[in-house]
Coordinates of C-alpha atoms and ligand atoms in Angstrom, one line a residue:
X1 CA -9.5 -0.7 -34.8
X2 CA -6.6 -2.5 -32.9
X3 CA -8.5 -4.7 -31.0
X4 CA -10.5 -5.9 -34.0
X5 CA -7.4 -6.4 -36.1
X6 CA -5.5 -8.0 -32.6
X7 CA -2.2 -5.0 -33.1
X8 CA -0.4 -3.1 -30.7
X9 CA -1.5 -2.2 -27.5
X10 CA -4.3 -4.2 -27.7
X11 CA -2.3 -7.3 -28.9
X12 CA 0.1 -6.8 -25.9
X13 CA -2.9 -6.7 -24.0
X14 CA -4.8 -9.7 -25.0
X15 CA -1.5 -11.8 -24.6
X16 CA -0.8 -10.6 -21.1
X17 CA -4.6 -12.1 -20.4
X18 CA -3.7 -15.2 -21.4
X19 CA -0.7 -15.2 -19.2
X20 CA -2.5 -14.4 -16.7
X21 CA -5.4 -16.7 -17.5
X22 CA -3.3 -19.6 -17.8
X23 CA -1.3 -18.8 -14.7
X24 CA -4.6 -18.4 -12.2
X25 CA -6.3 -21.3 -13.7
X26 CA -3.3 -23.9 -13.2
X27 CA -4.4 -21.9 -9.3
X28 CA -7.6 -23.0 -9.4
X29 CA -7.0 -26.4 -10.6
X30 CA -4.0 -26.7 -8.5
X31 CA -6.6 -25.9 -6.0
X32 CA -9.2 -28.8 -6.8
X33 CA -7.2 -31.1 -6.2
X34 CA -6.0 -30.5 -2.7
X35 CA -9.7 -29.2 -2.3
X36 CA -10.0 -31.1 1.6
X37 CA -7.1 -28.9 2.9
X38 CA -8.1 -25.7 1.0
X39 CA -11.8 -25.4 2.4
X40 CA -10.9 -22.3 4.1
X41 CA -9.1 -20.5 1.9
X42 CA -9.4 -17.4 -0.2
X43 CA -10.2 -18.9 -3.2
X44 CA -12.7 -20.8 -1.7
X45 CA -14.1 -18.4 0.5
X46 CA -14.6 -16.9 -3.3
X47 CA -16.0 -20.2 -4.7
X48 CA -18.7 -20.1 -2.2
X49 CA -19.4 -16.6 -1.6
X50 CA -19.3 -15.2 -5.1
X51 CA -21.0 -18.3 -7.2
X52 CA -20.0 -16.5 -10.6
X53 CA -20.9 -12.7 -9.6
X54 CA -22.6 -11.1 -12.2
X55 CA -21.4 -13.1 -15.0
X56 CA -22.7 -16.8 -13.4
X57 CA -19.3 -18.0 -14.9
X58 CA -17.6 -18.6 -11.4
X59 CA -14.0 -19.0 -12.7
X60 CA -14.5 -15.5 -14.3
X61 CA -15.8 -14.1 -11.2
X62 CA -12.8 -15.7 -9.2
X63 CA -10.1 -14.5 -12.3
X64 CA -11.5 -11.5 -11.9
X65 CA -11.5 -10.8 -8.1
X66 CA -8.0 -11.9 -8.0
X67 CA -6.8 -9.5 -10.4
X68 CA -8.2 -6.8 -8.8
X69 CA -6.5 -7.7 -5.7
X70 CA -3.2 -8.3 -7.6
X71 CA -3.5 -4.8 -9.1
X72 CA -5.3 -2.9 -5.9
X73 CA -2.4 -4.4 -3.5
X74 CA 0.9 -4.7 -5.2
X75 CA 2.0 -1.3 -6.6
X76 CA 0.1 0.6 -3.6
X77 CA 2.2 -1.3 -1.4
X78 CA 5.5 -0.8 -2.8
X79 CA 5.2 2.7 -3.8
X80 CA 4.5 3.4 -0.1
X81 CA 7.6 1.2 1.4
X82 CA 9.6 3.5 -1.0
X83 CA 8.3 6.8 0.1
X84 CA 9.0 5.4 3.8
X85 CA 12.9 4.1 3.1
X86 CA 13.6 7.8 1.3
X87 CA 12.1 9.7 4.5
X88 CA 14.1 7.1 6.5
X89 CA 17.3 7.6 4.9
X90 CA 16.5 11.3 5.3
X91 CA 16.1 11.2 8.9
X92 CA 18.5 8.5 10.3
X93 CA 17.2 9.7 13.9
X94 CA 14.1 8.1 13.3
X95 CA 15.6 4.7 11.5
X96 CA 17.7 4.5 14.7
X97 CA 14.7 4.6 17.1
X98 CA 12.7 2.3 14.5
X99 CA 16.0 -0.3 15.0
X100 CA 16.0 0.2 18.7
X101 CA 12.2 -0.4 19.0
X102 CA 12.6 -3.5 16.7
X103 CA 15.1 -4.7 18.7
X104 CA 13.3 -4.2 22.1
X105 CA 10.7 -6.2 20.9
X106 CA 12.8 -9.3 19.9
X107 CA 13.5 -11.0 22.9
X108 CA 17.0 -11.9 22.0
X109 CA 15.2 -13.4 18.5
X110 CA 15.7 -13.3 14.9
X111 CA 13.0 -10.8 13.3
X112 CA 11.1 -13.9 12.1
X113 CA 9.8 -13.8 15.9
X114 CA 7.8 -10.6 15.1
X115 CA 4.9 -12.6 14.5
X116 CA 1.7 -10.5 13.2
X117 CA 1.0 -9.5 17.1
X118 CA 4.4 -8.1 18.0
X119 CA 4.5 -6.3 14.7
X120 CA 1.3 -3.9 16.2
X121 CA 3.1 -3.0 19.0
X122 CA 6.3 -1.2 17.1
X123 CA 4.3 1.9 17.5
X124 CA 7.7 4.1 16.0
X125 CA 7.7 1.8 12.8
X126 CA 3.8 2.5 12.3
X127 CA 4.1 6.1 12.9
X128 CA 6.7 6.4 10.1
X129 CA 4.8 4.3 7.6
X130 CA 1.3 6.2 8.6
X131 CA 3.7 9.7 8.2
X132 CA 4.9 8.5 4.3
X133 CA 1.1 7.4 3.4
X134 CA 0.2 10.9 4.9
X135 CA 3.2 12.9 2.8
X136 CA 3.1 10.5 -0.3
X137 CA -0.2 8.5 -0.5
X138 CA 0.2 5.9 -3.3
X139 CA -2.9 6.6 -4.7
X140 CA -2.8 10.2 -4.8
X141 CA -6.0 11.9 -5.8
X142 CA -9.6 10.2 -6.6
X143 CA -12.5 11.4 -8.8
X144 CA -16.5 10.1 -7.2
X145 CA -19.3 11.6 -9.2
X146 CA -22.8 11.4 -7.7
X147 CA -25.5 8.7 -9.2
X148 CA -28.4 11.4 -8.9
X149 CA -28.1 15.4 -8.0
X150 CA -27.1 15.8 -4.6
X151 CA -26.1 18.7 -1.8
X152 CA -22.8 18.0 -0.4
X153 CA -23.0 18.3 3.7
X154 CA -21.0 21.7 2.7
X155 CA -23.9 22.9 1.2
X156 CA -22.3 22.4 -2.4
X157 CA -25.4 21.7 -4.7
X158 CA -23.4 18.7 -7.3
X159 CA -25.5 17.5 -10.5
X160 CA -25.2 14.0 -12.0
X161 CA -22.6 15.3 -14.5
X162 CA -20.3 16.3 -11.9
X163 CA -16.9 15.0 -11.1
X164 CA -15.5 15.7 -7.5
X165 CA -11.6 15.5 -7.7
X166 CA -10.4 14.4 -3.7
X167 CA -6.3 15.1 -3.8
X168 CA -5.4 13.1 -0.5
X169 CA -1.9 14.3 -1.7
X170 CA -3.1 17.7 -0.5
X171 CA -5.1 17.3 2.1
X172 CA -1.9 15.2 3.9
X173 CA -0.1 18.6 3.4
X174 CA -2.7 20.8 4.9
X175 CA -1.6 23.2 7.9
X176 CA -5.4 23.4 9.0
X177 CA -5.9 19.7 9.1
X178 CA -2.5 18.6 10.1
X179 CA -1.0 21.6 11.9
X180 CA 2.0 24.1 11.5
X181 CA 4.2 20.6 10.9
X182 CA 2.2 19.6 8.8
X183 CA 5.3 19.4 5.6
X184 CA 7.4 17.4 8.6
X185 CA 8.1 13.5 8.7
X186 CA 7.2 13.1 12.3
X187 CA 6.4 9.2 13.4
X188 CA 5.5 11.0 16.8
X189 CA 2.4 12.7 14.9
X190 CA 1.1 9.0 15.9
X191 CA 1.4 8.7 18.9
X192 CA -0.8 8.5 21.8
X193 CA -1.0 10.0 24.8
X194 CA -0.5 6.1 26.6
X195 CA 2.3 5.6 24.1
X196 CA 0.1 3.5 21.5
X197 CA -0.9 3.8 18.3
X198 CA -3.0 7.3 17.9
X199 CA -5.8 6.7 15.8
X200 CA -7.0 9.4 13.4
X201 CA -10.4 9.2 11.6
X202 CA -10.1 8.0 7.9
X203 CA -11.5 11.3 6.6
X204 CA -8.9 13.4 8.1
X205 CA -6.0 10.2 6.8
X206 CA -7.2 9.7 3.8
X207 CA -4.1 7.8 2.2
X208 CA -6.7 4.3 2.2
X209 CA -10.0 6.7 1.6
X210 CA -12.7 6.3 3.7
X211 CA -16.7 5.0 3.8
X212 CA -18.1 2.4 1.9
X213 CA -15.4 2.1 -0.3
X214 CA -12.5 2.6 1.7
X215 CA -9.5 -0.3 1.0
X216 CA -10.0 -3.7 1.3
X217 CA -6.5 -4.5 1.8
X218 CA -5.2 -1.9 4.5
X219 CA -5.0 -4.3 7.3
X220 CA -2.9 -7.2 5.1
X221 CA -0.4 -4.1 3.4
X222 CA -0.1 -2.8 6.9
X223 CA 1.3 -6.6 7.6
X224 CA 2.9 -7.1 4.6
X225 CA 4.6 -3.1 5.1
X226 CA 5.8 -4.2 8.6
X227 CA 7.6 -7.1 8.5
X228 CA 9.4 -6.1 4.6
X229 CA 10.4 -2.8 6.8
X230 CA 11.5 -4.7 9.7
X231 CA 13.3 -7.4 7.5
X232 CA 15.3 -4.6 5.8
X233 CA 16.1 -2.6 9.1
X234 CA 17.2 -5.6 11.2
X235 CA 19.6 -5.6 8.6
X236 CA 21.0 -2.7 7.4
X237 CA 21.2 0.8 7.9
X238 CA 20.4 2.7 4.2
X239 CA 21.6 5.2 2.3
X240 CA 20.5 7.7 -0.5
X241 CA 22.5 7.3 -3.4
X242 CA 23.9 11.3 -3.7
X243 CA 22.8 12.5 -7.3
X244 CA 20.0 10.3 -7.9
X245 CA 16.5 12.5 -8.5
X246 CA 13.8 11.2 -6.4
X247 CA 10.2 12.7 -7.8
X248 CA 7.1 11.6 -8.7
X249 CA 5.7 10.1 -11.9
X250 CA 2.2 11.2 -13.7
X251 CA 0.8 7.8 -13.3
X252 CA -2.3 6.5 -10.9
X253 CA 0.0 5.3 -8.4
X254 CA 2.4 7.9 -6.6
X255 CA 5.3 6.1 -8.1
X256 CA 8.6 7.3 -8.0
X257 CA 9.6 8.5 -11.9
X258 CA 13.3 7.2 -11.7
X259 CA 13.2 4.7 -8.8
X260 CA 15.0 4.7 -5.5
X261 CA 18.7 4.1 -6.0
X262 CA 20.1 3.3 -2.0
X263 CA 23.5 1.9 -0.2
X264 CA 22.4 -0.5 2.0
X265 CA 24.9 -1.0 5.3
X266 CA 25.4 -4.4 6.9
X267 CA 24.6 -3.9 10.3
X268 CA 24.5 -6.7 13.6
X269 CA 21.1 -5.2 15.4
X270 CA 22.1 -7.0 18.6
X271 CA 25.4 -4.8 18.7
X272 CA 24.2 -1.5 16.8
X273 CA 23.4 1.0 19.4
Ligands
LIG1 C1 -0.3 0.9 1.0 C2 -1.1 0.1 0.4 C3 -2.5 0.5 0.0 C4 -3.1 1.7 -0.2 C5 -2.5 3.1 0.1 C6 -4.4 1.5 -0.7 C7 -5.3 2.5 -1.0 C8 -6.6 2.3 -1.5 C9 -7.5 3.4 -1.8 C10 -7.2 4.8 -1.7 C11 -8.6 2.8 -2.3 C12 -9.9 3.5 -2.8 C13 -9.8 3.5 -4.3 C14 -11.1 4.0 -5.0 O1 -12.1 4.2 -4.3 O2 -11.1 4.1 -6.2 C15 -8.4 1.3 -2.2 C16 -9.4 0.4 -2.6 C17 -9.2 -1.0 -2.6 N1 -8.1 -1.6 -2.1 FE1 -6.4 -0.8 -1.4 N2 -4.6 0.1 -0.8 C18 -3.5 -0.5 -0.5 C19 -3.3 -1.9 -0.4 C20 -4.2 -2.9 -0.8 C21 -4.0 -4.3 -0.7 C22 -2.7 -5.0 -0.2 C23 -5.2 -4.9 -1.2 C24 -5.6 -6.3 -1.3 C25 -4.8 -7.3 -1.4 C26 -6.1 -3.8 -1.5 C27 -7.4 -4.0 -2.0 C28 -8.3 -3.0 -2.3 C29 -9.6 -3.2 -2.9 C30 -10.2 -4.6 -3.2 C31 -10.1 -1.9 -3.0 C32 -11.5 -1.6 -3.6 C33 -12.5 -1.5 -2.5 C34 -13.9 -1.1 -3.1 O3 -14.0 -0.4 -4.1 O4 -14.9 -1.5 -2.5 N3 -5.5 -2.6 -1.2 N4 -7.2 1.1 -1.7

């Protein structure tokens, strides 16, 4: 009844498309115009790939595609830097060896230098992101429900009309799959034995999920995680703010319900020791 009288919700809604219309379609045209130095670009990568998806209206297709990104990649990627500056501030060990490892890997630069290359080999900073994706994976639980009637490999007969509920929540807190530590912020959970990164199958670290629809965007939020972390750390050393409640909200994303309230410490890295 809203939507056909335009009120509420709906009217909130239908306005916030045309913002968002308006603002991805001065994009797109922006885009025409310098179309010789765009050729390889997303949107048109897009342009070509998609020719109008389903729809045939390309622009829709394109609109569409890039709000899915928007909302797949921007809340899943802050929710997790917060999770990662609370366990931080929580364990000032591990922010010190994160700082020491970032500033190894300088060369006497700025932390602009870190280009995407250099950012792969702070194994200490990956470790503690990968450990807050494990404790407090932004999307938290997921529900898959099979096309046709199936058996599960675990010999669990499903119908079409059932809903399988995955909590990756849990399953980064189980002693069975993660060991007796298992409730412990440990960056060294990652890794290996040659002092890289220690991979782990995607069905054991679920926080991107796993097969054919596992995310899209895990290498570019690993990038974008990275050098926001580093940019932060090369900086200051952070604080909780005592007496502020840090839990989570009901919503899709892990988010936390009353923010993250911190101190934030200037700090020289070339002198800090
Ligand atoms: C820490 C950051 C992120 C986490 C934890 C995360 C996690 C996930 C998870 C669990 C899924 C599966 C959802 C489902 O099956 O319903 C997913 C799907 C997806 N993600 Fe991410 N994501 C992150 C960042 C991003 C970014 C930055 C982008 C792109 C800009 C992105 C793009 C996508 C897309 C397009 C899908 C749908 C894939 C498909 O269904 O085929 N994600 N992500």
């Amino acid at each position: 009844m809203e939507k056909r009288l335009g009120l509420g919700k709906e009217k909130k809604l239908s306005e916030a498309w045309k913002v968002f219309d308006e603002f991805i379609y001065k994009c797109l045209n922006l885009k025409d115009e310098n179309n010789e130095e765009q050729k390889s670009g997303l949107v048109s990568s897009l342009t070509r790939e998609g020719q109008g998806g389903t729809s045939g209206d390309s622009r829709k297709f394109i609109t569409d595609t890039l709000l899915n990104l928007m909302i797949a990649g921007r809340d899943t990627t802050s929710t997790a830097l917060s999770w990662f500056f609370y366990l931080l501030a929580q364990n000032p060990t591990v922010e010190k060896n994160i700082r020491d490892e970032i500033k190894k890997h300088l060369g006497g630069g700025k932390w602009e230098s870190l280009g995407v290359k250099e950012l792969g080999e702070l194994v200490y900073l990956h470790g503690g992101l990968f450990e807050a994706l494990r404790l407090y994976p932004p999307i938290a639980f997921e529900h898959k429900s099979p096309s046709t009637a199936d058996v599960l490999p675990s010999g669990h007969v499903v119908d079409e009309h059932a809903r399988i509920i995955l909590s990756f929540y849990s399953m980064g807190r189980m002693e069975g799959i993660w060991g007796e530590d298992c409730m412990e912020f440990k960056p060294e959970r990652w890794f290996s034995s040659g002092g890289g990164i220690k991979h782990e199958p995607s069905y054991k670290f679920t926080a991107f999920h796993a097969g054919p629809r596992t995310c899209l965007g895990k290498e570019m939020s690993l990038i974008q995680m990275k050098m926001v972390a580093t940019a932060i750390l090369y900086h200051y050393h952070v604080e909780l703010v005592e007496g502020h409640e840090v839990c989570a909200s009901d919503s899709i994303i892990l988010q936390m319900k009353y923010g993250l309230k911190v101190r934030l410490f200037l700090i020289n890295i070339n002198q800090a020791s």
